[in-house]
mmCIF file with all atom_site columns, C-alpha atoms in Angstrom:
data_model
loop_
_atom_site.group_PDB
_atom_site.id
_atom_site.type_symbol
_atom_site.label_atom_id
_atom_site.label_alt_id
_atom_site.label_comp_id
_atom_site.label_asym_id
_atom_site.label_entity_id
_atom_site.label_seq_id
_atom_site.pdbx_PDB_ins_code
_atom_site.Cartn_x
_atom_site.Cartn_y
_atom_site.Cartn_z
_atom_site.occupancy
_atom_site.B_iso_or_equiv
_atom_site.pdbx_formal_charge
_atom_site.auth_seq_id
_atom_site.auth_comp_id
_atom_site.auth_asym_id
_atom_site.auth_atom_id
_atom_site.pdbx_PDB_model_num
ATOM 1  C CA . MET A 1 1  ? 90.005  98.546  112.943 1.00 78.00 ? 37  MET A CA 1
ATOM 2  C CA . LYS A 1 2  ? 92.997  97.995  115.166 1.00 85.00 ? 38  LYS A CA 1
ATOM 3  C CA . VAL A 1 3  ? 96.327  97.040  113.672 1.00 87.00 ? 39  VAL A CA 1
ATOM 4  C CA . PHE A 1 4  ? 99.018  95.390  115.767 1.00 91.00 ? 40  PHE A CA 1
ATOM 5  C CA . SER A 1 5  ? 102.444 95.398  114.182 1.00 93.00 ? 41  SER A CA 1
ATOM 6  C CA . THR A 1 6  ? 106.028 95.480  115.340 1.00 94.00 ? 42  THR A CA 1
ATOM 7  C CA . LEU A 1 7  ? 106.870 97.137  112.025 1.00 94.00 ? 43  LEU A CA 1
ATOM 8  C CA . LYS A 1 8  ? 106.278 100.848 111.395 1.00 95.00 ? 44  LYS A CA 1
ATOM 9  C CA . ALA A 1 9  ? 105.729 102.408 107.979 1.00 94.00 ? 45  ALA A CA 1
ATOM 10 C CA . ASP A 1 10 ? 108.915 104.463 108.161 1.00 94.00 ? 46  ASP A CA 1
ATOM 11 C CA . GLN A 1 11 ? 110.944 101.268 108.615 1.00 96.00 ? 47  GLN A CA 1
ATOM 12 C CA . ILE A 1 12 ? 110.031 100.094 105.094 1.00 95.00 ? 48  ILE A CA 1
ATOM 13 C CA . ASP A 1 13 ? 112.486 101.347 102.458 1.00 95.00 ? 49  ASP A CA 1
ATOM 14 C CA . LEU A 1 14 ? 110.775 101.346 99.053  1.00 93.00 ? 50  LEU A CA 1
ATOM 15 C CA . ALA A 1 15 ? 114.111 102.077 97.367  1.00 94.00 ? 51  ALA A CA 1
ATOM 16 C CA . ARG A 1 16 ? 115.118 98.483  98.110  1.00 94.00 ? 52  ARG A CA 1
ATOM 17 C CA . THR A 1 17 ? 112.172 96.840  96.333  1.00 91.00 ? 53  THR A CA 1
ATOM 18 C CA . ALA A 1 18 ? 109.849 97.286  93.380  1.00 90.00 ? 54  ALA A CA 1
ATOM 19 C CA . SER A 1 19 ? 107.106 95.182  94.982  1.00 93.00 ? 55  SER A CA 1
ATOM 20 C CA . GLN A 1 20 ? 103.655 96.762  94.865  1.00 92.00 ? 56  GLN A CA 1
ATOM 21 C CA . GLY A 1 21 ? 102.670 94.613  97.836  1.00 94.00 ? 57  GLY A CA 1
ATOM 22 C CA . VAL A 1 22 ? 105.417 96.106  99.993  1.00 94.00 ? 58  VAL A CA 1
ATOM 23 C CA . ALA A 1 23 ? 104.389 99.618  98.898  1.00 93.00 ? 59  ALA A CA 1
ATOM 24 C CA . GLY A 1 24 ? 100.789 98.791  99.776  1.00 93.00 ? 60  GLY A CA 1
ATOM 25 C CA . LEU A 1 25 ? 101.796 97.504  103.205 1.00 95.00 ? 61  LEU A CA 1
ATOM 26 C CA . LYS A 1 26 ? 103.787 100.666 103.863 1.00 94.00 ? 62  LYS A CA 1
ATOM 27 C CA . ALA A 1 27 ? 100.801 102.828 102.865 1.00 92.00 ? 63  ALA A CA 1
ATOM 28 C CA . PHE A 1 28 ? 98.445  100.745 105.028 1.00 93.00 ? 64  PHE A CA 1
ATOM 29 C CA . LEU A 1 29 ? 100.709 101.014 108.061 1.00 94.00 ? 65  LEU A CA 1
ATOM 30 C CA . ALA A 1 30 ? 101.127 104.762 107.502 1.00 93.00 ? 66  ALA A CA 1
ATOM 31 C CA . TYR A 1 31 ? 97.347  105.170 107.364 1.00 91.00 ? 67  TYR A CA 1
ATOM 32 C CA . GLY A 1 32 ? 97.020  103.127 110.543 1.00 90.00 ? 68  GLY A CA 1
ATOM 33 C CA . GLU A 1 33 ? 99.544  105.379 112.305 1.00 90.00 ? 69  GLU A CA 1
ATOM 34 C CA . LYS A 1 34 ? 98.506  108.795 110.968 1.00 89.00 ? 70  LYS A CA 1
ATOM 35 C CA . GLY A 1 35 ? 94.963  108.409 109.676 1.00 86.00 ? 71  GLY A CA 1
ATOM 36 C CA . LYS A 1 36 ? 93.804  110.548 106.768 1.00 82.00 ? 72  LYS A CA 1
ATOM 37 C CA . ALA A 1 37 ? 96.909  112.718 107.035 1.00 84.00 ? 73  ALA A CA 1
ATOM 38 C CA . ALA A 1 38 ? 98.874  109.817 105.503 1.00 83.00 ? 74  ALA A CA 1
ATOM 39 C CA . LEU A 1 39 ? 96.699  109.725 102.389 1.00 78.00 ? 75  LEU A CA 1
ATOM 40 C CA . PRO A 1 40 ? 98.130  111.354 99.278  1.00 74.00 ? 76  PRO A CA 1
ATOM 41 C CA . GLY A 1 41 ? 96.381  114.334 97.749  1.00 66.00 ? 77  GLY A CA 1
ATOM 42 C CA . ARG A 1 42 ? 94.060  113.872 94.815  1.00 54.00 ? 78  ARG A CA 1
ATOM 43 C CA . LEU A 1 43 ? 95.958  112.349 91.950  1.00 52.00 ? 79  LEU A CA 1
ATOM 44 C CA . SER A 1 44 ? 94.925  112.491 88.347  1.00 52.00 ? 80  SER A CA 1
ATOM 45 C CA . PHE A 1 45 ? 95.553  109.179 86.611  1.00 51.00 ? 81  PHE A CA 1
ATOM 46 C CA . ALA A 1 46 ? 93.849  110.069 83.355  1.00 49.00 ? 82  ALA A CA 1
ATOM 47 C CA . ASN A 1 47 ? 96.075  110.816 80.433  1.00 51.00 ? 83  ASN A CA 1
ATOM 48 C CA . SER A 1 48 ? 95.031  112.328 77.132  1.00 52.00 ? 84  SER A CA 1
ATOM 49 C CA . SER A 1 49 ? 95.508  109.181 75.029  1.00 57.00 ? 85  SER A CA 1
ATOM 50 C CA . ASN A 1 50 ? 93.360  107.116 77.416  1.00 69.00 ? 86  ASN A CA 1
ATOM 51 C CA . SER A 1 51 ? 90.699  109.829 77.450  1.00 81.00 ? 87  SER A CA 1
ATOM 52 C CA . ALA A 1 52 ? 90.738  110.086 73.653  1.00 85.00 ? 88  ALA A CA 1
ATOM 53 C CA . PHE A 1 53 ? 90.340  106.315 73.346  1.00 89.00 ? 89  PHE A CA 1
ATOM 54 C CA . SER A 1 54 ? 87.471  106.288 75.863  1.00 88.00 ? 90  SER A CA 1
ATOM 55 C CA . ASN A 1 55 ? 85.705  109.077 73.979  1.00 89.00 ? 91  ASN A CA 1
ATOM 56 C CA . MET A 1 56 ? 86.116  107.260 70.667  1.00 92.00 ? 92  MET A CA 1
ATOM 57 C CA . LEU A 1 57 ? 84.842  104.025 72.178  1.00 92.00 ? 93  LEU A CA 1
ATOM 58 C CA . ALA A 1 58 ? 81.858  105.770 73.768  1.00 92.00 ? 94  ALA A CA 1
ATOM 59 C CA . THR A 1 59 ? 80.966  107.320 70.406  1.00 93.00 ? 95  THR A CA 1
ATOM 60 C CA . GLN A 1 60 ? 81.111  103.926 68.710  1.00 94.00 ? 96  GLN A CA 1
ATOM 61 C CA . ILE A 1 61 ? 78.875  102.367 71.373  1.00 93.00 ? 97  ILE A CA 1
ATOM 62 C CA . GLN A 1 62 ? 76.373  105.232 71.041  1.00 93.00 ? 98  GLN A CA 1
ATOM 63 C CA . GLN A 1 63 ? 76.220  104.658 67.285  1.00 94.00 ? 99  GLN A CA 1
ATOM 64 C CA . HIS A 1 64 ? 74.910  101.174 68.061  1.00 91.00 ? 100 HIS A CA 1
ATOM 65 C CA . GLY A 1 65 ? 71.961  102.726 69.901  1.00 89.00 ? 101 GLY A CA 1
ATOM 66 C CA . TYR A 1 66 ? 73.132  102.502 73.495  1.00 91.00 ? 102 TYR A CA 1
ATOM 67 C CA . LYS A 1 67 ? 73.167  105.338 76.020  1.00 93.00 ? 103 LYS A CA 1
ATOM 68 C CA . VAL A 1 68 ? 76.645  105.927 77.457  1.00 94.00 ? 104 VAL A CA 1
ATOM 69 C CA . HIS A 1 69 ? 77.914  107.770 80.543  1.00 91.00 ? 105 HIS A CA 1
ATOM 70 C CA . SER A 1 70 ? 81.608  108.661 80.930  1.00 88.00 ? 106 SER A CA 1
ATOM 71 C CA . ASP A 1 71 ? 83.816  109.213 83.988  1.00 85.00 ? 107 ASP A CA 1
ATOM 72 C CA . ILE A 1 72 ? 81.351  107.739 86.472  1.00 87.00 ? 108 ILE A CA 1
ATOM 73 C CA . GLY A 1 73 ? 82.211  108.322 90.127  1.00 83.00 ? 109 GLY A CA 1
ATOM 74 C CA . CYS A 1 74 ? 83.053  111.068 92.566  1.00 81.00 ? 110 CYS A CA 1
ATOM 75 C CA . SER A 1 75 ? 86.508  110.077 93.833  1.00 74.00 ? 111 SER A CA 1
ATOM 76 C CA . SER A 1 76 ? 89.846  110.021 92.040  1.00 71.00 ? 112 SER A CA 1
ATOM 77 C CA . TYR A 1 77 ? 88.958  106.500 90.864  1.00 79.00 ? 113 TYR A CA 1
ATOM 78 C CA . LYS A 1 78 ? 86.335  106.616 88.135  1.00 83.00 ? 114 LYS A CA 1
ATOM 79 C CA . ILE A 1 79 ? 84.734  104.169 85.724  1.00 88.00 ? 115 ILE A CA 1
ATOM 80 C CA . ASP A 1 80 ? 85.667  105.229 82.185  1.00 88.00 ? 116 ASP A CA 1
ATOM 81 C CA . ILE A 1 81 ? 82.465  104.166 80.413  1.00 92.00 ? 117 ILE A CA 1
ATOM 82 C CA . GLY A 1 82 ? 79.070  102.988 81.637  1.00 92.00 ? 118 GLY A CA 1
ATOM 83 C CA . VAL A 1 83 ? 76.630  101.519 79.102  1.00 93.00 ? 119 VAL A CA 1
ATOM 84 C CA . ILE A 1 84 ? 72.918  101.743 79.888  1.00 89.00 ? 120 ILE A CA 1
ATOM 85 C CA . ASN A 1 85 ? 70.864  98.641  79.135  1.00 82.00 ? 121 ASN A CA 1
ATOM 86 C CA . PRO A 1 86 ? 67.602  99.946  77.628  1.00 78.00 ? 122 PRO A CA 1
ATOM 87 C CA . SER A 1 87 ? 65.550  97.122  79.061  1.00 79.00 ? 123 SER A CA 1
#
């Protein structure tokens, strides 16, 4: 992909806006300029209350006879619960 822009990522001041779209544009332009070096390190988005809720929900689904897999995926973005259809 080639990106043509007269605007550079460092010209966008996120302190002046709360827009997620502007933050996304800045991140996209930074990636276009610097490649993988512009990507943040692995972030953990899971918190204990969300994990506890997911575990409780998975247990309830299993009690109804379904097979359940948790934390599906290999990147920092994961699917919380996957339910297996027996048929």
